[in-house]
Coordinates of C-alpha atoms in Angstrom, one line a residue:
Chain B
M1 CA -5.3 -23.2 5.0
H2 CA -6.8 -19.7 5.0
Q3 CA -7.3 -17.7 8.3
E4 CA -8.4 -14.2 8.6
V5 CA -7.5 -13.0 12.0
L6 CA -8.8 -9.9 13.8
M7 CA -7.2 -8.7 17.0
A8 CA -8.7 -5.8 18.9
G9 CA -8.3 -3.9 22.2
F10 CA -7.0 -0.7 23.8
G11 CA -3.9 1.0 22.5
G12 CA -1.1 -0.1 24.6
Q13 CA -2.3 -3.7 25.1
G14 CA 0.1 -4.9 22.5
I15 CA -2.4 -5.7 19.9
M16 CA -0.2 -4.7 16.9
L17 CA 2.6 -6.8 18.3
M18 CA 0.3 -9.9 18.6
G19 CA -0.6 -9.5 15.0
Q20 CA 3.0 -9.0 13.8
M21 CA 4.0 -12.1 15.8
L22 CA 1.4 -14.1 13.9
A23 CA 2.3 -12.7 10.5
Y24 CA 6.0 -13.2 11.1
A25 CA 5.5 -16.8 12.3
G26 CA 3.2 -17.4 9.4
M27 CA 5.8 -16.1 6.9
K28 CA 8.4 -18.5 8.5
E29 CA 5.9 -21.3 8.0
D30 CA 5.8 -20.5 4.3
K31 CA 2.4 -19.1 4.4
Y32 CA 1.3 -16.0 2.4
V33 CA 0.6 -13.3 5.0
S34 CA -0.5 -9.7 5.5
W35 CA -0.7 -7.5 8.5
M36 CA -2.8 -4.4 8.4
P37 CA -3.4 -2.0 11.3
S38 CA -6.3 0.3 11.8
Y39 CA -4.3 3.4 12.6
G40 CA -5.3 6.7 14.3
P41 CA -3.5 9.8 15.3
E42 CA -2.9 8.8 18.9
Q43 CA 0.3 7.1 20.1
R44 CA -1.5 5.2 22.9
G45 CA -5.0 4.9 24.3
G46 CA -8.0 4.8 22.0
T47 CA -9.0 1.6 20.3
A48 CA -6.5 -0.5 18.2
N49 CA -7.1 -3.4 15.9
C50 CA -5.2 -5.2 13.3
G51 CA -6.1 -7.7 10.7
V52 CA -3.8 -10.6 9.8
V53 CA -4.4 -12.9 6.8
L54 CA -2.5 -16.3 6.7
S55 CA -3.1 -18.4 3.6
D56 CA -1.7 -21.1 1.3
E57 CA -2.7 -18.8 -1.5
P58 CA -1.5 -15.3 -2.2
V59 CA -3.4 -12.8 0.0
G60 CA -6.1 -11.0 -1.9
S61 CA -7.7 -8.3 0.3
P62 CA -5.6 -7.6 3.4
V63 CA -8.8 -6.1 5.0
V64 CA -10.4 -8.4 7.6
T65 CA -14.1 -7.8 8.0
E66 CA -15.4 -11.3 8.8
P67 CA -12.7 -13.0 10.8
T68 CA -12.3 -16.8 11.2
L69 CA -10.4 -16.1 14.3
C70 CA -11.0 -13.1 16.5
V71 CA -9.3 -11.9 19.7
V72 CA -10.9 -9.2 21.8
M73 CA -8.9 -7.7 24.7
N74 CA -11.5 -5.2 25.9
R75 CA -15.3 -4.7 26.0
P76 CA -15.7 -2.2 23.1
S77 CA -14.0 -4.6 20.8
L78 CA -16.3 -7.4 21.8
M79 CA -19.3 -5.2 21.1
K80 CA -17.9 -4.3 17.7
F81 CA -16.8 -7.7 16.4
R82 CA -18.7 -10.5 18.1
D83 CA -21.3 -10.8 15.3
A84 CA -18.6 -10.5 12.6
V85 CA -16.9 -13.8 13.4
Q86 CA -17.5 -16.4 10.7
K87 CA -19.6 -19.4 11.4
D88 CA -17.4 -22.2 12.9
G89 CA -14.8 -19.5 13.7
Y90 CA -13.0 -18.8 17.0
L91 CA -13.6 -16.0 19.5
F92 CA -11.1 -15.4 22.3
I93 CA -12.1 -13.0 25.0
N94 CA -10.0 -11.4 27.7
S95 CA -12.5 -12.1 30.5
S96 CA -10.5 -10.0 33.0
L97 CA -11.9 -6.9 31.2
V98 CA -15.0 -8.3 29.5
D99 CA -17.8 -9.9 31.6
D100 CA -20.3 -10.1 28.9
S101 CA -21.4 -13.5 27.6
V102 CA -21.7 -14.2 23.9
Q103 CA -25.1 -15.6 22.6
R104 CA -23.7 -17.5 19.6
D105 CA -23.6 -21.3 19.3
D106 CA -22.2 -21.4 15.9
I107 CA -18.7 -20.3 16.9
E108 CA -16.2 -21.5 19.5
V109 CA -15.7 -19.1 22.4
F110 CA -12.8 -19.1 24.8
S111 CA -12.8 -16.7 27.8
I112 CA -9.5 -16.4 29.4
S113 CA -8.6 -13.9 32.2
V114 CA -5.3 -13.0 30.7
T115 CA -4.9 -9.5 32.3
D116 CA -5.3 -11.1 35.8
E117 CA -2.9 -13.9 34.8
A118 CA -0.4 -11.3 33.6
D119 CA -0.8 -9.3 36.8
A120 CA -0.1 -12.6 38.8
M121 CA 3.1 -12.9 36.8
G122 CA 4.1 -9.4 37.8
N123 CA 3.8 -7.7 34.4
T124 CA 0.4 -6.7 33.2
R125 CA 1.8 -6.0 29.7
V126 CA 2.3 -9.7 28.8
A127 CA -1.4 -10.4 28.8
N128 CA -1.2 -10.3 25.0
M129 CA 1.4 -13.1 24.9
I130 CA -0.7 -15.3 27.3
M131 CA -3.5 -14.8 24.9
L132 CA -1.4 -15.6 21.8
G133 CA -0.1 -18.8 23.5
A134 CA -3.7 -19.8 24.1
V135 CA -4.7 -18.9 20.5
S136 CA -1.9 -20.9 19.0
T137 CA -2.6 -24.0 21.1
V138 CA -6.3 -24.0 20.5
T139 CA -6.3 -23.2 16.7
G140 CA -2.9 -24.2 15.5
V141 CA -3.0 -21.0 13.3
V142 CA 0.8 -21.0 13.7
P143 CA 2.7 -23.6 15.7
F144 CA 3.5 -22.7 19.3
E145 CA 7.2 -23.3 19.0
R146 CA 7.4 -21.0 16.0
L147 CA 5.8 -18.2 17.9
K148 CA 8.4 -18.6 20.6
A149 CA 11.1 -18.6 18.1
V150 CA 10.1 -15.4 16.3
L151 CA 10.1 -13.3 19.5
S152 CA 13.7 -12.4 19.0
E153 CA 13.0 -11.3 15.5
V154 CA 9.9 -9.3 16.1
L155 CA 11.0 -7.5 19.3
P156 CA 13.6 -4.9 18.7
P157 CA 17.1 -5.6 20.2
A158 CA 16.5 -3.1 22.9
R159 CA 13.6 -5.2 24.2
H160 CA 15.4 -8.6 24.1
S161 CA 15.8 -8.6 27.8
L162 CA 12.0 -9.1 27.9
I163 CA 12.1 -12.3 25.8
P164 CA 12.1 -14.7 28.8
I165 CA 9.0 -13.2 30.4
N166 CA 7.3 -13.2 27.0
E167 CA 8.2 -16.9 26.6
Q168 CA 6.8 -17.6 30.1
A169 CA 3.6 -15.8 29.1
L170 CA 3.2 -17.8 25.9
E171 CA 3.7 -21.0 27.9
L172 CA 1.2 -19.9 30.6
G173 CA -1.3 -19.3 27.8
R174 CA -0.8 -22.8 26.4
E175 CA -1.2 -24.4 29.9
L176 CA -4.5 -22.4 30.6
V177 CA -6.2 -23.9 27.6
Q178 CA -4.7 -27.4 28.0
D179 CA -6.4 -27.9 31.4
Chain T
M1 CA 11.6 -18.2 0.6
S2 CA 14.6 -17.3 2.7
D3 CA 15.0 -13.8 1.2
L4 CA 11.6 -12.8 2.3
Q5 CA 11.4 -10.0 4.9
L6 CA 8.3 -8.8 6.6
F7 CA 8.3 -5.1 6.0
K8 CA 6.0 -2.1 6.5
G9 CA 5.0 -0.4 3.3
N10 CA 6.6 2.9 4.0
E11 CA 9.9 1.3 5.1
A12 CA 9.8 -1.0 2.1
V13 CA 9.7 2.1 -0.2
G14 CA 12.7 3.4 1.6
E15 CA 14.8 0.2 1.2
A16 CA 13.8 -0.2 -2.4
A17 CA 14.9 3.4 -3.1
V18 CA 18.3 2.7 -1.5
R19 CA 18.6 -0.5 -3.6
A20 CA 17.9 1.6 -6.8
G21 CA 20.8 3.8 -6.0
C22 CA 18.9 6.7 -4.3
R23 CA 21.3 8.5 -1.9
H24 CA 19.4 11.7 -1.4
F25 CA 16.1 12.1 0.4
F26 CA 14.3 15.3 1.3
G27 CA 11.1 15.3 3.1
Y28 CA 8.8 16.8 5.7
P29 CA 6.6 14.8 8.1
I30 CA 3.0 13.9 7.5
T31 CA 0.9 10.9 8.4
P32 CA 0.5 8.3 7.0
Q33 CA 4.0 8.2 5.4
N34 CA 6.2 9.2 8.3
E35 CA 7.9 5.8 8.6
L36 CA 9.5 6.4 5.2
P37 CA 11.5 9.6 6.1
E38 CA 12.2 7.9 9.5
Y39 CA 13.7 4.9 7.7
M40 CA 15.8 7.1 5.4
S41 CA 17.0 9.1 8.3
W42 CA 19.1 6.2 9.6
R43 CA 19.4 4.1 6.4
L44 CA 20.9 6.7 4.0
P45 CA 23.8 7.7 6.4
E46 CA 24.6 4.0 6.5
V47 CA 25.3 3.9 2.7
G48 CA 26.9 7.3 2.5
G49 CA 23.8 9.1 1.5
V50 CA 22.0 12.3 2.6
F51 CA 18.7 12.5 4.6
L52 CA 17.5 16.0 5.1
Q53 CA 14.2 17.0 6.8
A54 CA 13.4 20.2 5.0
E55 CA 11.6 23.2 6.5
S56 CA 8.6 22.5 4.2
E57 CA 7.3 20.4 1.4
V58 CA 8.0 23.2 -1.0
A59 CA 11.7 23.2 0.1
A60 CA 12.0 19.5 0.0
I61 CA 10.8 19.2 -3.8
N62 CA 13.1 22.1 -4.7
M63 CA 16.0 20.1 -3.0
V64 CA 15.1 17.2 -5.3
Y65 CA 15.4 19.8 -8.2
G66 CA 18.8 20.8 -7.0
A67 CA 20.1 17.3 -6.3
G68 CA 18.5 15.9 -9.4
G69 CA 20.0 18.7 -11.5
A70 CA 23.4 17.7 -10.2
G71 CA 22.8 14.1 -11.4
A72 CA 21.9 12.5 -8.0
K73 CA 19.1 10.0 -7.8
A74 CA 16.9 12.0 -5.5
M75 CA 13.5 11.4 -3.9
T76 CA 10.8 13.1 -1.8
S77 CA 7.7 11.7 -0.3
S78 CA 4.6 13.0 1.4
S79 CA 0.8 12.5 1.7
S80 CA -1.9 14.4 -0.1
P81 CA -1.7 18.0 1.4
G82 CA 2.0 17.8 1.2
I83 CA 1.9 16.6 -2.4
S84 CA -0.2 19.6 -3.3
L85 CA 2.5 21.8 -2.0
K86 CA 5.0 20.1 -4.2
Q87 CA 3.2 20.7 -7.4
E88 CA 5.0 23.8 -8.5
G89 CA 8.3 22.0 -8.0
I90 CA 7.1 19.0 -10.0
S91 CA 6.2 21.3 -12.9
F92 CA 9.7 22.8 -12.7
L93 CA 11.3 19.3 -12.7
A94 CA 9.4 18.4 -15.8
G95 CA 10.2 21.7 -17.5
A96 CA 13.9 21.5 -16.7
E97 CA 14.0 17.8 -17.5
I98 CA 15.2 16.6 -14.2
P99 CA 14.6 13.1 -13.0
G100 CA 13.2 12.6 -9.5
V101 CA 10.9 10.3 -7.6
I102 CA 7.9 11.5 -5.7
V103 CA 5.9 9.1 -3.4
N104 CA 2.4 9.9 -2.4
M105 CA 0.7 7.8 0.3
V106 CA -2.7 9.2 -0.3
R107 CA -5.1 10.3 2.5
G108 CA -8.5 11.7 2.5
G109 CA -9.0 15.2 1.3
P110 CA -9.7 18.0 0.3
G111 CA -7.8 20.4 2.4
L112 CA -6.2 18.8 5.5
G113 CA -8.8 16.0 5.2
G114 CA -7.9 13.1 7.4
I115 CA -5.2 10.6 7.8
Q116 CA -7.1 7.4 6.6
P117 CA -6.5 5.9 3.1
A118 CA -7.9 7.4 0.0
Q119 CA -7.4 7.5 -3.8
S120 CA -8.8 11.0 -4.3
D121 CA -5.5 12.4 -5.6
Y122 CA -5.9 10.5 -9.0
F123 CA -6.7 13.7 -10.9
Q124 CA -3.8 15.5 -9.4
A125 CA -1.3 12.7 -10.0
T126 CA -2.3 11.9 -13.6
R127 CA -3.3 15.4 -14.9
G128 CA -0.4 17.2 -13.3
G129 CA -1.4 19.3 -10.4
G130 CA 1.2 21.9 -11.5
H131 CA 1.0 24.3 -14.5
G132 CA 2.0 23.7 -18.0
D133 CA 1.9 20.9 -20.6
Y134 CA 3.6 18.2 -18.7
R135 CA 3.2 14.6 -17.8
T136 CA 4.6 12.3 -15.1
V137 CA 4.6 8.6 -15.2
V138 CA 2.4 7.5 -12.3
L139 CA 2.8 4.0 -10.9
G140 CA 0.0 2.5 -8.8
P141 CA 1.1 -0.6 -6.9
A142 CA -1.4 -3.0 -5.3
S143 CA 0.9 -5.1 -3.0
L144 CA 4.0 -4.4 -1.0
Q145 CA 6.1 -6.5 -3.4
E146 CA 4.8 -4.3 -6.3
L147 CA 5.5 -1.2 -4.2
V148 CA 9.1 -2.3 -3.8
D149 CA 9.5 -3.2 -7.5
M150 CA 7.8 -0.1 -8.8
T151 CA 9.9 2.2 -6.4
Y152 CA 13.0 0.6 -7.8
E153 CA 11.8 1.0 -11.4
A154 CA 10.7 4.6 -10.8
F155 CA 14.2 5.7 -10.6
Q156 CA 15.1 3.9 -13.8
I157 CA 12.2 5.4 -15.6
A158 CA 12.9 8.9 -14.3
D159 CA 16.5 8.6 -15.5
R160 CA 15.5 7.2 -18.9
Y161 CA 13.3 10.2 -19.7
R162 CA 14.8 12.9 -17.5
N163 CA 11.4 13.3 -16.1
P164 CA 9.7 13.1 -12.6
V165 CA 7.9 9.8 -11.7
M166 CA 5.3 9.4 -9.1
V167 CA 4.5 6.4 -7.1
V168 CA 1.0 6.6 -5.7
G169 CA 0.1 4.4 -2.8
D170 CA -2.5 5.0 -0.1
G171 CA -2.5 5.1 3.7
V172 CA -3.1 1.4 3.9
M173 CA -0.2 0.6 1.7
G174 CA 2.1 2.8 3.8
Q175 CA 1.0 1.2 7.1
M176 CA 0.5 -2.5 6.3
M177 CA 3.1 -5.2 6.4
E178 CA 3.8 -8.1 3.9
P179 CA 6.7 -10.2 3.0
V180 CA 8.9 -8.7 0.3
V181 CA 12.0 -9.6 -1.5
F182 CA 14.3 -6.6 -2.4
P183 CA 16.2 -6.3 -5.6
D184 CA 20.0 -6.4 -5.3
M185 CA 21.8 -3.2 -4.5
A186 CA 22.4 -1.2 -7.8
E187 CA 25.7 0.4 -8.4
V188 CA 25.7 4.1 -7.7
T189 CA 26.7 5.6 -11.0
D190 CA 28.5 8.8 -11.9
P191 CA 26.4 11.9 -12.7
P192 CA 25.2 12.0 -16.4
D193 CA 26.8 14.3 -18.9
W194 CA 24.0 16.9 -18.7
A195 CA 24.3 17.3 -14.9
T196 CA 25.4 20.6 -13.4
T197 CA 28.6 19.3 -11.8
G198 CA 31.0 22.0 -13.0
K199 CA 32.7 22.4 -16.3
R200 CA 35.3 19.7 -15.6
G201 CA 37.7 21.0 -18.2
R202 CA 34.9 21.4 -20.9
D203 CA 34.5 24.7 -22.7
N204 CA 30.7 24.8 -22.3
F205 CA 28.8 24.6 -19.1
N206 CA 25.6 22.7 -18.4
L207 CA 22.4 24.6 -17.6
I208 CA 19.3 23.4 -15.8
N209 CA 16.5 25.7 -16.7
S210 CA 12.7 25.8 -17.5
L211 CA 12.6 29.4 -18.6
Y212 CA 12.2 30.0 -22.4
L213 CA 11.1 33.6 -23.1
D214 CA 11.0 33.2 -26.9
P215 CA 7.6 31.6 -27.7
E216 CA 9.0 29.7 -30.7
E217 CA 11.8 28.3 -28.6
L218 CA 9.4 27.3 -25.8
W219 CA 7.1 25.6 -28.3
E220 CA 10.1 23.7 -29.7
H221 CA 11.0 22.7 -26.0
N222 CA 7.4 21.5 -25.5
R223 CA 7.5 19.5 -28.8
K224 CA 10.7 17.8 -27.4
L225 CA 8.9 17.1 -24.1
N226 CA 5.9 15.8 -26.0
D227 CA 8.0 13.3 -27.9
K228 CA 9.1 11.9 -24.5
Y229 CA 5.5 11.7 -23.3
R230 CA 4.6 9.9 -26.5
Q231 CA 7.4 7.4 -25.9
M232 CA 6.3 6.9 -22.3
T233 CA 2.7 6.2 -23.5
E234 CA 4.1 3.5 -25.8
K235 CA 6.7 1.9 -23.6
E236 CA 5.7 2.4 -20.0
V237 CA 2.0 1.5 -19.9
R238 CA 1.2 -1.5 -17.7
W239 CA -1.8 -3.3 -16.5
E240 CA -3.0 -6.7 -15.3
T241 CA -6.3 -8.5 -15.9
R242 CA -7.9 -11.2 -13.7
A243 CA -10.6 -13.7 -14.8
T244 CA -11.5 -11.5 -17.8
D245 CA -11.3 -14.3 -20.4
D246 CA -15.0 -15.3 -20.2
A247 CA -16.2 -12.3 -18.2
D248 CA -19.6 -10.7 -19.0
F249 CA -18.8 -7.7 -16.7
A250 CA -15.5 -6.3 -15.5
F251 CA -14.4 -4.3 -12.5
V252 CA -11.8 -1.7 -12.9
A253 CA -9.7 -0.8 -9.9
Y254 CA -6.1 0.1 -8.9
G255 CA -4.0 -0.1 -5.7
T256 CA -5.5 -1.4 -2.4
T257 CA -9.0 -1.1 -3.8
A258 CA -8.0 -3.6 -6.5
R259 CA -7.3 -6.2 -3.8
I260 CA -10.7 -5.7 -2.2
V261 CA -12.3 -6.0 -5.6
Q262 CA -10.3 -9.2 -6.2
K263 CA -12.1 -10.6 -3.1
A264 CA -15.4 -9.6 -4.6
V265 CA -14.5 -11.2 -7.9
E266 CA -13.6 -14.5 -6.2
Q267 CA -16.8 -14.5 -4.2
M268 CA -18.9 -13.7 -7.3
R269 CA -17.2 -16.4 -9.3
E270 CA -18.1 -18.9 -6.6
D271 CA -21.7 -17.8 -7.0
G272 CA -21.6 -18.4 -10.7
H273 CA -21.2 -14.8 -12.0
A274 CA -18.7 -14.3 -14.9
V275 CA -16.9 -11.2 -13.7
G276 CA -13.3 -10.1 -14.0
L277 CA -11.0 -7.3 -13.1
V278 CA -8.8 -4.8 -15.0
R279 CA -6.1 -3.3 -12.9
P280 CA -4.1 -0.4 -14.3
Q281 CA -0.7 -0.5 -12.9
T282 CA 0.3 2.7 -14.5
L283 CA -2.3 5.4 -13.9
W284 CA -0.5 7.6 -16.5
P285 CA 0.0 6.4 -19.2
F286 CA -3.5 4.9 -18.8
P287 CA -3.9 1.5 -20.4
Q288 CA -6.1 1.6 -23.6
E289 CA -5.5 -1.9 -24.8
P290 CA -7.4 -4.0 -22.3
F291 CA -10.5 -1.8 -22.8
D292 CA -10.2 -2.1 -26.6
E293 CA -10.1 -5.8 -26.2
L294 CA -12.8 -6.2 -23.7
S295 CA -15.3 -3.6 -24.9
D296 CA -16.2 -6.0 -27.6
R297 CA -16.8 -8.8 -25.1
V298 CA -18.1 -7.5 -21.9
D299 CA -21.5 -5.9 -21.2
G300 CA -20.2 -3.2 -18.9
F301 CA -17.4 -2.0 -16.6
R302 CA -17.8 -1.1 -13.0
T303 CA -15.0 1.1 -11.7
V304 CA -14.4 1.0 -8.0
E305 CA -12.2 3.7 -6.2
M306 CA -11.7 5.3 -2.9
S307 CA -12.9 8.6 -4.3
L308 CA -15.9 10.3 -5.6
G309 CA -15.1 9.1 -9.1
Q310 CA -11.8 10.1 -10.8
M311 CA -10.2 7.2 -12.7
V312 CA -13.7 6.4 -14.0
E313 CA -13.2 9.4 -16.4
D314 CA -10.2 7.6 -17.8
V315 CA -12.1 4.4 -18.1
R316 CA -14.9 6.2 -20.0
L317 CA -12.3 7.8 -22.3
A318 CA -10.8 4.3 -22.9
V319 CA -14.2 2.5 -23.4
Q320 CA -15.4 5.3 -25.8
G321 CA -19.0 4.7 -25.2
R322 CA -18.9 1.1 -26.5
V323 CA -20.5 -0.3 -23.3
P324 CA -21.8 1.2 -20.0
V325 CA -19.3 2.4 -17.5
Q326 CA -20.5 2.8 -14.0
F327 CA -18.8 4.0 -10.7
Y328 CA -18.8 2.8 -7.1
G329 CA -16.7 4.4 -4.5
T330 CA -16.1 5.3 -0.9
T331 CA -14.2 8.4 0.1
G332 CA -12.9 10.5 3.0
G333 CA -10.8 7.6 4.3
V334 CA -13.5 4.9 4.3
M335 CA -12.5 1.6 2.6
P336 CA -15.0 -0.1 0.5
D337 CA -16.5 -3.4 1.8
Y338 CA -16.2 -6.2 -0.7
R339 CA -19.9 -7.1 0.0
D340 CA -20.9 -3.5 -1.1
I341 CA -18.8 -3.9 -4.2
I342 CA -20.6 -7.1 -5.0
S343 CA -24.0 -5.4 -4.5
A344 CA -22.9 -2.6 -6.8
M345 CA -22.0 -5.0 -9.5
E346 CA -25.1 -7.1 -9.2
E347 CA -27.2 -3.9 -9.5
M348 CA -25.4 -3.1 -12.7
M349 CA -25.9 -6.5 -14.0
R350 CA -29.6 -6.3 -13.4
K351 CA -30.0 -2.9 -14.9
V352 CA -27.7 -3.2 -17.9
G353 CA -28.6 -6.8 -18.5
G354 CA -26.7 -9.0 -21.1
R355 CA -26.4 -8.3 -24.7
R356 CA -26.1 -11.9 -25.6

């Protein structure tokens, strides 16, 4: 197993947290993992992306340039990365904010309106967890139950009151792709 | 694998230092190493240590001088522009024979440069950015586990030689996360005999000093220092080779760049090219042995760095003209793409050709 995951969106959409959840869950599954952010000077806003490598072998380069699995949460990220996804790879698109179609038939594309779904849940900020639930369910990159289990370890104690809504968001993501 | 913890590089340095017995940290904020002083600001008080945010980088390195002179395991960290400010203090540490650990998470330069990863402080780190005939052991980790282990060992090396030791990472290494295992907590030891902790009933007092106005005396002092540098060269040098046994050409790279080159090596091996990698783990002392061994076997070396070409000079000194040495690099905060690294090596293979 060797997955190179790229997650991208606006700062504030929880991109880094999605990546850390994957890396942490992967580590708990006895995979070799790395998590690497693209970092800028701004605390929020701007574009944000992170690369996560999960593998049965020690991670060589932590730099993800040709992802096997790519999540784009906004339009600029789609423009930047849609052609970089490896053949037979996965591309997950937040269709609430991205209405472009992807003219590639050599990858699997999933468009999910996660921001709208999160708004319907009453908290727009869990869009990332809805997406992550869907990603896990479709690709099996890390087991769904493992993702739920690591929430309490990745979120700082001060945010543990948000674990239930994040769990609901992960589950909603799973339901949306099971239909 | 239960001891594995997912850590950010900067924070991993902090925990590794605490495990090594470091109880004194002096720093000043600069991206991309801020998580290290932040970590120390809560972690050191937990273990009875001192975290102090100094008024400047110059003050911070001189606090290391003071604390180290009193026998404490002391540390400071910064990124490129801040490390430049510390150079005078590092020279004084070396001159006064005070152990101390300096961490540089290198960013693009010169001047204020940028905040993205770079390796353009190689000259400064290995040649001594400060004045005088001095050397510092310079450790160049390539993974977060190695960053942890080398930070831990940096304190031991510093104590062994009473000399400053540098750990050189880059912005990526400070910001990325990987699982790490930390060494056990070392016992915090009493200050050594030479430390300036008061006379304690002795007749003589200890002196920490780098001023020798008598030239003969200063020469003698430098000879003594030089003996230490010779010992470091013999005992502290480290490197790793990958896939060099049957290699026709070899890459040379350190730190994060070595990992990107490793990906290029794997890809080129799949395509049937016999290429390998020499990865210096100590940047000073620079490893001579792998180049002596390989210069008789390979047709050339391609050095890859996030700089305009700095370590390549050491590679050329080590290879001594026996085979061609070429350079490929990106700088200013741009990381090299493994595909461009492959192209660079393929170009060299075409131009240099094989001797066999």
